[in-house]
XYZ file of C-alpha atoms in Angstrom:
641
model
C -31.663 19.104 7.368
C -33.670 16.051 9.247
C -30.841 16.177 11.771
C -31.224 19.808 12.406
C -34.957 19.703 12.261
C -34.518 16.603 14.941
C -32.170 19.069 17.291
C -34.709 21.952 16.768
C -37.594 19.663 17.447
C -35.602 18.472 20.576
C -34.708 22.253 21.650
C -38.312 22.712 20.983
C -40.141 20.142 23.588
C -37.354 20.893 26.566
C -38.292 24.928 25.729
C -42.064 23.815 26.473
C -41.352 21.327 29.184
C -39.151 23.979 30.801
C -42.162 26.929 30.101
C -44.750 24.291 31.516
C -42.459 24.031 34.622
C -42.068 27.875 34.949
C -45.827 28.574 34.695
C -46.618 25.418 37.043
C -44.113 26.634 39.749
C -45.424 30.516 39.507
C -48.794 28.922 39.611
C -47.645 27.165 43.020
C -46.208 29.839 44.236
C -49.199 32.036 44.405
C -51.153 29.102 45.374
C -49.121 28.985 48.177
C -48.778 32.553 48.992
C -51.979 32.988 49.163
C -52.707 29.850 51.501
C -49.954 31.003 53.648
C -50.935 34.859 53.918
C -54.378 33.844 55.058
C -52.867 31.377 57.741
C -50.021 33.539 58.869
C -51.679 35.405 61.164
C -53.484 32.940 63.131
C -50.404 30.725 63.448
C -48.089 34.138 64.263
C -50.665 34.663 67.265
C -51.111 30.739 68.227
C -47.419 30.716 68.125
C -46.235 33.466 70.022
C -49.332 33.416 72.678
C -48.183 29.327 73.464
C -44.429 30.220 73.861
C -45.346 33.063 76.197
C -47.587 30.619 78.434
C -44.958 28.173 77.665
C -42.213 30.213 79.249
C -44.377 31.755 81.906
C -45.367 28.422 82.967
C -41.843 27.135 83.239
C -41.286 30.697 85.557
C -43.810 29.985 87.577
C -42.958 26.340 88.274
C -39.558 27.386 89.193
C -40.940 30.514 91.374
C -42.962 28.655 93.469
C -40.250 25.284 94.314
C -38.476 26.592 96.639
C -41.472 27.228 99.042
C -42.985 23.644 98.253
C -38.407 22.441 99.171
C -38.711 24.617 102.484
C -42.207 22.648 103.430
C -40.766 19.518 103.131
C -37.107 20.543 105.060
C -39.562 21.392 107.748
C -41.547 18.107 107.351
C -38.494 16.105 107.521
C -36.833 18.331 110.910
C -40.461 17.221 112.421
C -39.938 13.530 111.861
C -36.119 14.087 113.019
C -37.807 16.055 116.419
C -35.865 19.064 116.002
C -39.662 21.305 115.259
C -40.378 22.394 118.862
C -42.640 25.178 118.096
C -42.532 25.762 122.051
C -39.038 26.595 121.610
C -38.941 30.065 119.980
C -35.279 30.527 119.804
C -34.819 26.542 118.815
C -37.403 27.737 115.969
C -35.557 30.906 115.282
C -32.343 28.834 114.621
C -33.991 26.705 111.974
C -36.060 29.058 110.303
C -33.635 32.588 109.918
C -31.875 30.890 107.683
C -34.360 29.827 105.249
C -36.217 32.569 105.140
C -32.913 34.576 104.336
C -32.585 32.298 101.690
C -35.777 32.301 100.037
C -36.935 36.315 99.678
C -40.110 35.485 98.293
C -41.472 34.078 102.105
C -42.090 37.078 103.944
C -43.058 34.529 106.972
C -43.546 31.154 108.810
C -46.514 30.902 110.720
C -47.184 27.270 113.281
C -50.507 26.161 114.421
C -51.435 23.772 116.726
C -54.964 21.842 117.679
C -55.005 23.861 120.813
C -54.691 26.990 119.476
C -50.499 27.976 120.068
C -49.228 29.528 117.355
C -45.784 31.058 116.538
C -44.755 33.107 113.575
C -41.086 34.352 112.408
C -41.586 37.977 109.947
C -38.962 39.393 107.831
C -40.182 43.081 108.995
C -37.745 46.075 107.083
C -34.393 45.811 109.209
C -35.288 43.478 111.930
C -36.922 39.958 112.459
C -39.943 39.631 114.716
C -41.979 37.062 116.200
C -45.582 36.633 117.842
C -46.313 34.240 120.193
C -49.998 33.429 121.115
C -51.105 31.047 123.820
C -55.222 31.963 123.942
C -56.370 29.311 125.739
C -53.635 30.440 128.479
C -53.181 33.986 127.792
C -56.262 35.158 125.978
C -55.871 37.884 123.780
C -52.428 38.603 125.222
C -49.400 38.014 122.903
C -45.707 38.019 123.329
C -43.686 39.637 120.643
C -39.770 39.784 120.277
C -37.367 41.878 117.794
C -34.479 40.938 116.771
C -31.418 42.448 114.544
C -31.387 41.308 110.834
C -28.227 40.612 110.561
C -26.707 39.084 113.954
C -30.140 37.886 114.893
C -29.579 39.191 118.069
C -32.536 39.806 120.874
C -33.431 43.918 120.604
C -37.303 44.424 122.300
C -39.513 42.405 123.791
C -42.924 43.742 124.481
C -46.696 42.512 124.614
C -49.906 43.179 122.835
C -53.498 43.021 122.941
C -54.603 40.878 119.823
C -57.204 38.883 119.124
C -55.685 35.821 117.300
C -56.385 32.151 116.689
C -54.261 30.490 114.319
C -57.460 27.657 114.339
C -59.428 30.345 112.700
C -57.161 31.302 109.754
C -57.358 29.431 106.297
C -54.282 28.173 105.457
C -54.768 26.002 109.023
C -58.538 25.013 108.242
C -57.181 24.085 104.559
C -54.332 22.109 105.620
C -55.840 20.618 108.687
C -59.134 18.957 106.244
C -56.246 17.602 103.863
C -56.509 13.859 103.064
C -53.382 11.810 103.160
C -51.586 10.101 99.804
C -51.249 6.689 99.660
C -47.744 7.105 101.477
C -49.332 8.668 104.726
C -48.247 12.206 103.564
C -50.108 15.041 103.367
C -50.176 17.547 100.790
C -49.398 21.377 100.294
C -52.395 23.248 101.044
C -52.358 26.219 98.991
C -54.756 29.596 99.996
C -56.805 31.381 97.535
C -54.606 34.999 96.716
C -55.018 37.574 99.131
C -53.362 40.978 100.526
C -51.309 40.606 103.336
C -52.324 42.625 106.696
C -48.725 43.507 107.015
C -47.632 44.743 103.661
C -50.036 45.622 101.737
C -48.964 43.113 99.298
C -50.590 40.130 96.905
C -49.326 36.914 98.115
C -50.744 33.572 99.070
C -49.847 31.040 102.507
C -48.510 27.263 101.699
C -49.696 25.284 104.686
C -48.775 21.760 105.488
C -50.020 19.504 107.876
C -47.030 17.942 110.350
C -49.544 16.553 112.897
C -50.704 12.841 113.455
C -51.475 10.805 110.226
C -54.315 9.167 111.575
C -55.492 12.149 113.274
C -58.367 14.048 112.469
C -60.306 17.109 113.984
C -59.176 18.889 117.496
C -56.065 16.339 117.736
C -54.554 17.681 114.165
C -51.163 17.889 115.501
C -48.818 20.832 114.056
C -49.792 22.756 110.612
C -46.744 25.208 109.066
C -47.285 27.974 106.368
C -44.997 30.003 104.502
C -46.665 33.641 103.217
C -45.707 33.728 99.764
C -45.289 37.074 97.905
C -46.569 37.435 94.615
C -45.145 40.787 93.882
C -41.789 40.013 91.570
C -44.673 37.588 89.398
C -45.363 40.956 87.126
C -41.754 41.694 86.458
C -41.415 37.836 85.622
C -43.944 38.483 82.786
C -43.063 41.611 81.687
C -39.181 40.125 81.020
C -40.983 37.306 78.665
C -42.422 39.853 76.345
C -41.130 40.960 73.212
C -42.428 44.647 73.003
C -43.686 44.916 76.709
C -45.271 48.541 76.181
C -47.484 46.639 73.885
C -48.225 43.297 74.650
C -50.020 42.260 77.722
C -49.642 39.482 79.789
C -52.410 38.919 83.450
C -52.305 36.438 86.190
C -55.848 35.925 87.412
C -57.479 33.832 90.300
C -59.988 30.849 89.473
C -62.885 33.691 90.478
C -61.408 35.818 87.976
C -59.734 38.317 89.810
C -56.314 40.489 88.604
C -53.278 39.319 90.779
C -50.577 40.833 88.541
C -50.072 42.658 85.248
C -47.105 43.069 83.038
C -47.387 46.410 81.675
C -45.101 48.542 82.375
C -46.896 51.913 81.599
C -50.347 53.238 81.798
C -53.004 52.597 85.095
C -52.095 49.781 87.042
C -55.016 48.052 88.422
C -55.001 47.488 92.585
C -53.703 43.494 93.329
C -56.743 41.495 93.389
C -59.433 43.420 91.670
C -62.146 42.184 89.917
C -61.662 41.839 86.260
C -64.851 43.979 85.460
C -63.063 46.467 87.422
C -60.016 46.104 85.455
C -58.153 49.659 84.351
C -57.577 48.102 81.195
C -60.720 47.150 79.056
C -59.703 45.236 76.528
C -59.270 42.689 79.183
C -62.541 42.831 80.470
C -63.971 42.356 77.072
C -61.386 39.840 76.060
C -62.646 37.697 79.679
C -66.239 38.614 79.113
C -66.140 36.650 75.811
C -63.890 33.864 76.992
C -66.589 33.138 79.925
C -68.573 31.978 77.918
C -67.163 28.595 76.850
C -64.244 28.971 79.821
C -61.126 26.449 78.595
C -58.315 27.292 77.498
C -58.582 28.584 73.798
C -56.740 31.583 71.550
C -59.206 33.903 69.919
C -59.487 37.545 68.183
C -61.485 40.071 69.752
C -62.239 43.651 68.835
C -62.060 46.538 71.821
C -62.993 50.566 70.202
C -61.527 49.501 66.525
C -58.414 47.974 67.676
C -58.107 44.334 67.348
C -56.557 41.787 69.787
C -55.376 38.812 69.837
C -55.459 36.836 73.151
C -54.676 33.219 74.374
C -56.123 31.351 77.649
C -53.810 28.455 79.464
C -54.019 27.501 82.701
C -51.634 26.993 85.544
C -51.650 23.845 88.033
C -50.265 25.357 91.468
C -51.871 21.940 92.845
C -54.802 19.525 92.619
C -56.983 22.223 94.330
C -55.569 26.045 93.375
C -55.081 26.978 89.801
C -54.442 30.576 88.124
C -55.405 31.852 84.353
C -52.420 33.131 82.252
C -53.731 35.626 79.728
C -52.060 37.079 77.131
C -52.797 40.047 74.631
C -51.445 41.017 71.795
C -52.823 43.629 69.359
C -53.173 42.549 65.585
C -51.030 45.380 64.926
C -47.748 43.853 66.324
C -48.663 40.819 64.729
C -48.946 42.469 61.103
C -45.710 44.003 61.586
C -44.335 40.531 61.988
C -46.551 38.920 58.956
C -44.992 41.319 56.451
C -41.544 40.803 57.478
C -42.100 36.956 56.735
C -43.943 37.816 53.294
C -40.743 40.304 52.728
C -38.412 36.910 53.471
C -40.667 34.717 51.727
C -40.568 36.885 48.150
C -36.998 36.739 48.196
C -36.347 33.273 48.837
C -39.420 32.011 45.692
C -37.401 33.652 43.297
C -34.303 31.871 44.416
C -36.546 28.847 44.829
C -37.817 28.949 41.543
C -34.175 29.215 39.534
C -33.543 26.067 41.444
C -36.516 24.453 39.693
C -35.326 25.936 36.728
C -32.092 24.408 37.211
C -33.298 21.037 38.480
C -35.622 20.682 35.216
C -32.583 21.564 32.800
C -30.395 18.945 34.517
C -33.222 16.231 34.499
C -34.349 17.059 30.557
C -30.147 16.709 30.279
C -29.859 13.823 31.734
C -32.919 12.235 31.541
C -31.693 8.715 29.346
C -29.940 7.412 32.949
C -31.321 4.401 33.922
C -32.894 5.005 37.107
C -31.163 1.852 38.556
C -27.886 4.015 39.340
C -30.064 6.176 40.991
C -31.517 3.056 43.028
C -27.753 1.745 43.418
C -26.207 5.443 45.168
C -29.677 5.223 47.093
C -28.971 1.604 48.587
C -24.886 2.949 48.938
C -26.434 5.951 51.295
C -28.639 3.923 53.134
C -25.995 1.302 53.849
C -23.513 3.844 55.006
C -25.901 5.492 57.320
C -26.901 2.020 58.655
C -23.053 1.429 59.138
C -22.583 4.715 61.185
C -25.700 4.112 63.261
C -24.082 0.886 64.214
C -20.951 2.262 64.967
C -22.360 4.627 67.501
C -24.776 2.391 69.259
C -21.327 0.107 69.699
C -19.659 3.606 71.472
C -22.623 3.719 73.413
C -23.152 0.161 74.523
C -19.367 0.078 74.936
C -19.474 3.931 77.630
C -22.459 2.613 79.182
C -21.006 -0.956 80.376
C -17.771 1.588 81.432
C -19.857 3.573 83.449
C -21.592 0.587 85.055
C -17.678 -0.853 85.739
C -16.716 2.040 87.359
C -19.972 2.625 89.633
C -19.401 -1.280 90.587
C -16.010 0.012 91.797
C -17.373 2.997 93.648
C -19.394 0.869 95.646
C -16.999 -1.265 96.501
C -14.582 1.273 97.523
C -17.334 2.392 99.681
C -17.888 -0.773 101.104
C -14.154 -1.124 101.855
C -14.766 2.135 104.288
C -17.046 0.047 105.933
C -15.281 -2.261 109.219
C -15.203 -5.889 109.170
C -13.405 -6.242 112.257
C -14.667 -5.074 115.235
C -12.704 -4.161 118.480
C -11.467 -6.824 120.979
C -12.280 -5.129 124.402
C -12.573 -6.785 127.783
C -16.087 -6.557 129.588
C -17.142 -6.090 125.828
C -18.886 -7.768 123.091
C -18.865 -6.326 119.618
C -21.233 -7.263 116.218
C -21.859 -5.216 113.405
C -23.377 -5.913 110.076
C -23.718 -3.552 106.632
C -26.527 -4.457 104.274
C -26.229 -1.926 100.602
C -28.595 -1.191 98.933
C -28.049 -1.691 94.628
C -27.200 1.559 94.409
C -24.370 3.349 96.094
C -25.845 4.661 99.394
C -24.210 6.629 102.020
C -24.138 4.699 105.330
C -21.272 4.402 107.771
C -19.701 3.746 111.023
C -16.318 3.568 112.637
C -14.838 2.257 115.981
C -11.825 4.087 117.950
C -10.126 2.111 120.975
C -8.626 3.445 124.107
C -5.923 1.018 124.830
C -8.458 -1.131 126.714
C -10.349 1.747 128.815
C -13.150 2.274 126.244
C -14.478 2.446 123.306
C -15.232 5.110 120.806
C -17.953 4.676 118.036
C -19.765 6.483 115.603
C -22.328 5.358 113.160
C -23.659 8.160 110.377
C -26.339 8.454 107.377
C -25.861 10.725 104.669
C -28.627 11.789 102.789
C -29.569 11.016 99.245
C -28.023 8.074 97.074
C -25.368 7.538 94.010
C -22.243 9.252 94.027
C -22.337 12.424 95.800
C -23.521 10.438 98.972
C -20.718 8.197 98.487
C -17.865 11.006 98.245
C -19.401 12.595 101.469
C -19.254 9.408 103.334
C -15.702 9.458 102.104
C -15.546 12.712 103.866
C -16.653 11.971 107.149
C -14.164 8.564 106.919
C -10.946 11.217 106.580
C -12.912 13.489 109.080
C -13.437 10.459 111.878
C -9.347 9.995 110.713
C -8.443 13.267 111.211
C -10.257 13.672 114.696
C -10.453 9.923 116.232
C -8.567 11.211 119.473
C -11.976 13.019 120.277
C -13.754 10.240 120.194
C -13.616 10.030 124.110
C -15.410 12.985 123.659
C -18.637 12.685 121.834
C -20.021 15.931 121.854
C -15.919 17.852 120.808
C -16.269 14.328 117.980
C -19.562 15.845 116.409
C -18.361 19.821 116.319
C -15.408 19.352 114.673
C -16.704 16.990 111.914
C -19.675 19.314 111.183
C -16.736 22.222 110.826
C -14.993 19.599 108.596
C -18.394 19.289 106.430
C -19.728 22.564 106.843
C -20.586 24.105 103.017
C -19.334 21.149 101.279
C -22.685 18.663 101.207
C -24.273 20.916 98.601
C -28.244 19.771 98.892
C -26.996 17.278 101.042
C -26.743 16.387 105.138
C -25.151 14.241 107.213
C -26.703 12.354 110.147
C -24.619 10.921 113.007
C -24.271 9.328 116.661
C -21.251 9.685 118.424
C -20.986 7.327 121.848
C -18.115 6.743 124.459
C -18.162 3.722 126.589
C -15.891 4.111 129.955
C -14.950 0.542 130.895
C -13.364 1.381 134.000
C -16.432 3.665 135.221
C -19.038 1.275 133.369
C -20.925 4.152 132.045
C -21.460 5.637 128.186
C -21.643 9.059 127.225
C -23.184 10.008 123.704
C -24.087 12.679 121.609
C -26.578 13.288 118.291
C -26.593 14.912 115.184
C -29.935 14.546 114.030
C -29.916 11.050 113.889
C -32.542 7.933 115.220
C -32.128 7.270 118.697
C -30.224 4.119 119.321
C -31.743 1.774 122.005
C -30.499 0.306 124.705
C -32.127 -3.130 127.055
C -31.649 -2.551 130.887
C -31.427 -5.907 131.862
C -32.469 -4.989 135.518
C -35.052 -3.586 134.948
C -36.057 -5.800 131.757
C -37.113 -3.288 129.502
C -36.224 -1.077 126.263
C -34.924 2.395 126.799
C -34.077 5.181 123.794
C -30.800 6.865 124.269
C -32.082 10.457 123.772
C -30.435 13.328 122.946
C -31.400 15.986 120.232
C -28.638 18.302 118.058
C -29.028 19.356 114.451
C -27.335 18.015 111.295
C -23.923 18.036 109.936
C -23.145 19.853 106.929
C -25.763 22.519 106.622
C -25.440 24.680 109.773
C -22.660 26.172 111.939
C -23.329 24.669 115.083
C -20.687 24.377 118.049
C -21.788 22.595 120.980
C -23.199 19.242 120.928
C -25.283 18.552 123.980
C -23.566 15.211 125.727
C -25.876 12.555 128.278
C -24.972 9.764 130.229
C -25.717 6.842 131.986
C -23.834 4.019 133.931
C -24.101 0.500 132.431
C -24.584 -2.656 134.186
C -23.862 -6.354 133.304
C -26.498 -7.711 130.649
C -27.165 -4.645 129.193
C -26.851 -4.793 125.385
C -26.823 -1.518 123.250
C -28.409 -1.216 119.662
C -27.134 1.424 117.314
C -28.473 1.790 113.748
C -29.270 3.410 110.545
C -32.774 4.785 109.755
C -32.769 2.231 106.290
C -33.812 -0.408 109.078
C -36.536 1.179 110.992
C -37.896 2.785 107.416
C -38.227 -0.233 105.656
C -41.778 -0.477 104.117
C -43.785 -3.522 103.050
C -46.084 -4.031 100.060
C -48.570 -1.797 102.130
C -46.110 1.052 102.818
C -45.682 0.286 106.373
C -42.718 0.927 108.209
C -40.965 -1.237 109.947
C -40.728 0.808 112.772
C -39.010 1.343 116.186
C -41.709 -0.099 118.242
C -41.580 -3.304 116.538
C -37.539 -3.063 116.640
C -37.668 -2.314 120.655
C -40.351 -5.509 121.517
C -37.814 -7.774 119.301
C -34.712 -6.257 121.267
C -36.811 -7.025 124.553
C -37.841 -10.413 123.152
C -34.862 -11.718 121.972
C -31.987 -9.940 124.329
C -30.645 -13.411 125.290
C -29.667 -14.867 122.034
C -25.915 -14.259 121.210
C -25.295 -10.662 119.642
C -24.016 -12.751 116.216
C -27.402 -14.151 116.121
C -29.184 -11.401 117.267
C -28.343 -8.920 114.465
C -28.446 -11.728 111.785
C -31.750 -12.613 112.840
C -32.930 -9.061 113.146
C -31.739 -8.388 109.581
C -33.233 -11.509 107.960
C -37.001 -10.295 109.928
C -36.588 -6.828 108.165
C -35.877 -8.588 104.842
C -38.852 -10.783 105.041
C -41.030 -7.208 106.155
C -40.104 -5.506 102.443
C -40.749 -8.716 101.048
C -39.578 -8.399 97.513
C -39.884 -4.847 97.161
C -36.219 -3.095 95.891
C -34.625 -1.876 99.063
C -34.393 1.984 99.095
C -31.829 2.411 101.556
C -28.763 1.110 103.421
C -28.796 -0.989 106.658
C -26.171 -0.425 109.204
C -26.595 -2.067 112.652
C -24.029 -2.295 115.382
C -24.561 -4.395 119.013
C -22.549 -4.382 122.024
C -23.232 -6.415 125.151
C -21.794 -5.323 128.720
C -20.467 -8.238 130.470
């Protein structure tokens, strides 16, 4: 009887412990029922209203790149002088393209300080440009169609217009821009407005090309792109998860509507105020947010319905921002509370059996010494220690491969590079490649003419790592393929920009192509967008550039390549490089530069070529100081005899 009154008294105490444990886990889970239903809601809203603004952001960032990309393209064809706004068909060329490419520019507009201005419009089936001259022409303009397709010439015709690119915003903006600390100026953005032409919202990105040190009348070139803002709406109304419902705006710094999501009911005009808004709630949503304006998520009430609505901001740049605002009524939100308190009522049943079941086991097993619990703990954490090891090893051991094979990348690429240089009578040959630590993509190559000249070519791809390296490997089997053109700089150029043509990717290739005629004493030459080489005329003891303008490989279909000439004399000594030696910067960000290159070619013409480039290399070494190089160094120097 004691033994059974011991078992009962047993069965007894685990009954209460396991009654204490029901009542205390019913008691937590209306504790935390009701904590959570009177939280729900406000994180439901907080929740949904962030990853809205979230993803809008992230749409807006990627709607707007490719305008800020097409800016900078056109900054860097300025510094490369193909941007000759006086040139409307040169213009045409570069600009057709990227405005076919990019939908949301409707069109480029140039101004410069004296008032020129050109502009390229997408206009239904046809492109058309304006050309105004008004300190020449007054309010006359030129205007020109052409076909949208072959880009062909259809109408020319004139206008009366009074014009002034000087007077518009985007050029004031962009024109009273400061510089960075790297001599650059900035986007200048425009507040929203309706364009003349089609009725639409849109804003102008302007950029200063002009002088960096200019300021005022002597500003130099400004470009803008009009941006539409139309497809922004359709953008939001794609985030949303019931877009009949839920409301998401776009609004100006001054408050003003530039697009709404909805997809039914009154749409209000682009750029209205918001107290003119069709839709009220949002004017009483905004009226209450004005009053402590930041970027917040609160509930309002509009005529009995209740709304939840959330406040971020959007950073076009330091100067032009818009408000994202979202609104969601309660409603929705309910909907979505209930279904969670429907999932959470299942699951605390489930929950509590498995308390249930954890406190039988425990009251079961409760005599085992806690140290074997201790002992599988220790086990666990050793293993997981051992397998953390084990795959910082693989990763140590794939990193030090990938740093193996991009040592052997660049030295393949280096092996492209020659190391001996053409024996030619009347001739005297020196070249000299300095990499960079990472794999760059500069390169040149020599072809001889059985002693009657010389071919050469020396190109610059752009960008670094590996893709620049497997297009320099490109142009090497393209200067293979086509070295008995070489005589023909110009016929050289074409067909390795047809070899290269759609297979750069982001990427472009610079060149200079150059024939030297021993017999006739003369060189003939040819450019792909790349720094002029220079030459010292002995006779006349000075420093000439040997110009000649054509676009870059790679990115265009372009078929002639404009060939000049000029006869060479004893003395002379010719200077052909990469744009990693002129572009070198110092600790103050200045450039090394081609006037300081030309006065040390004039100043030092009479030292051995050898010595020449070895010295010229060591001077730009000592200008970057120890700053990391950012870009290959290829120079090559030939002296007439």
């Amino acid at each position: 009887m004691k033994r059974s009154g011991t078992e009962h008294g047993i069965q007894f105490r685990l009954f209460r412990n396991m009654i204490l444990i029901l009542v205390g886990a019913f008691g937590l889970i209306l504790l935390v029922a009701f904590i959570y239903s009177s939280l729900s809601l406000q994180r439901v809203g907080q929740r949904l209203i962030g990853s809205i603004t979230d993803r809008l952001e992230s749409e807006l960032t990627g709607y707007f790149a490719p305008v800020q990309t097409g800016l900078r393209l056109a900054r860097s064809w300025s510094e490369r002088g193909l941007l000759q706004p006086d040139n409307t068909e040169q213009m045409n060329d570069l600009f057709m393209p990227l405005l076919t490419s990019t939908p949301i520019i409707s069109s480029l507009n140039t101004g410069k300080s004296n008032g020129d201005g050109y502009l390229l419009l997408r206009h239904r089936n046809l492109w058309r440009n304006r050309i105004v001259r008004p300190e020449v022409w007054g309010h006359r303009t030129h205007w020109f169609d052409y076909d949208l397709h072959t880009m062909r010439r259809i109408a020319a015709y004139e206008r009366q217009l009074d014009y002034d690119p000087r007077d518009r915003p985007w050029y004031i903006g962009a024109v009273q821009s400061q510089p960075n600390s790297s001599g650059e100026y900035p986007v200048y953005w425009t507040e929203p407005y309706t364009f003349y032409t089609t009725g639409d919202p849109g804003i102008t990105a302007a950029l200063r090309i002009g002088p960096r040190t200019s300021v005022g009348s002597d500003a130099g070139l400004v470009i803008a792109y009009d941006v539409l803002l139309t497809d922004i709406g359709r953008i939001a109304t794609e985030l949303l998860p019931e877009a009949d419902r839920d409301h998401v705006f776009l609004l100006t710094q001054d408050l003003h509507v530039l697009t709404h999501s909805r997809r039914a009911g009154p749409a209000d005009t682009a750029l209205v105020p918001v107290n003119q808004s069709n839709f009220a709630p949002l004017r009483t949503v905004v009226q209450e947010w004005s009053r402590q304006p930041e970027e917040s998520t609160f509930r309002t009430e509009w005529n009995g319905t209740i709304w939840w609505s959330g406040f971020e901001k959007f950073q076009l740049s330091p100067d032009r921002a818009f408000w994202m605002v979202v609104l969601l009524p309660e409603e929705g939100l309910i909907g979505k509370q209930l279904r969670d308190r429907q999932i959470f009522f299942i699951i605390a049943p489930i929950l509590l059996i498995g308390v249930l079941g954890i406190a039988f086991v425990s009251a079961r097993f409760y005599s085992r010494p806690i140290k074997e619990q201790l002992e599988e703990t220790s086990h666990a954490l050793n293993d997981a220690h051992l397998t953390i090891y084990k795959q910082f090893k693989v990763l140590e051991r794939r990193n030090l491969e990938m740093e193996e094979d991009l040592s052997l990348a660049r030295k393949t690429q280096q092996q492209f590079i020659a190391t001996e240089f053409p024996s030619i009578p009347g001739l005297r040959i020196y070249a000299r490649y300095e990499p960079m630590q990472q794999i760059g993509g500069d390169y040149y190559d020599f072809f001889e003419y059985d002693g009657r000249g010389l071919g050469l070519l020396i190109s610059d791809v752009s960008g670094h790592g590996i893709p620049a390296a497997l297009i320099t490997a490109m142009m090497r089997m393209g200067c293979a393929l086509h070295h008995d053109m070489a005589a023909s700089p110009g016929t050289l150029l074409s067909h390795l920009n047809r070899h290269l043509f759609e297979r750069t990717g982001d990427h472009f290739v610079t060149a200079f192509s150059a024939y030297l005629d021993i017999n006739n004493r003369s060189v003939r030459f040819a450019n792909a967008g790349h720094c002029y080489p220079l030459v010292y005329r002995a006779a006349q003891d000075d420093v000439l550039e040997m110009a000649v303008r054509g676009l870059m490989l790679g990115p265009f279909i372009m078929e002639d390549y404009q060939e000049e000439s000029f006869a060479l004399n004893s003395g002379d000594r010719l200077l052909f490089f990469t744009d990693g030696l002129i572009e070198s910067r110092n600790a103050r960000e200045e450039m090394f530069g081609e006037q300081r290159l030309a006065e040390y070619l004039k100043q030092a013409h009479a030292q051995p070529l050898p010595e020449f480039i070895d010295s010229l290399i060591t001077i730009v070494t000592e200008h970057h100081g120890e700053r990391i190089r950012e870009d290959d160094i290829a120079l090559i120097g030939i002296d007439i005899e």
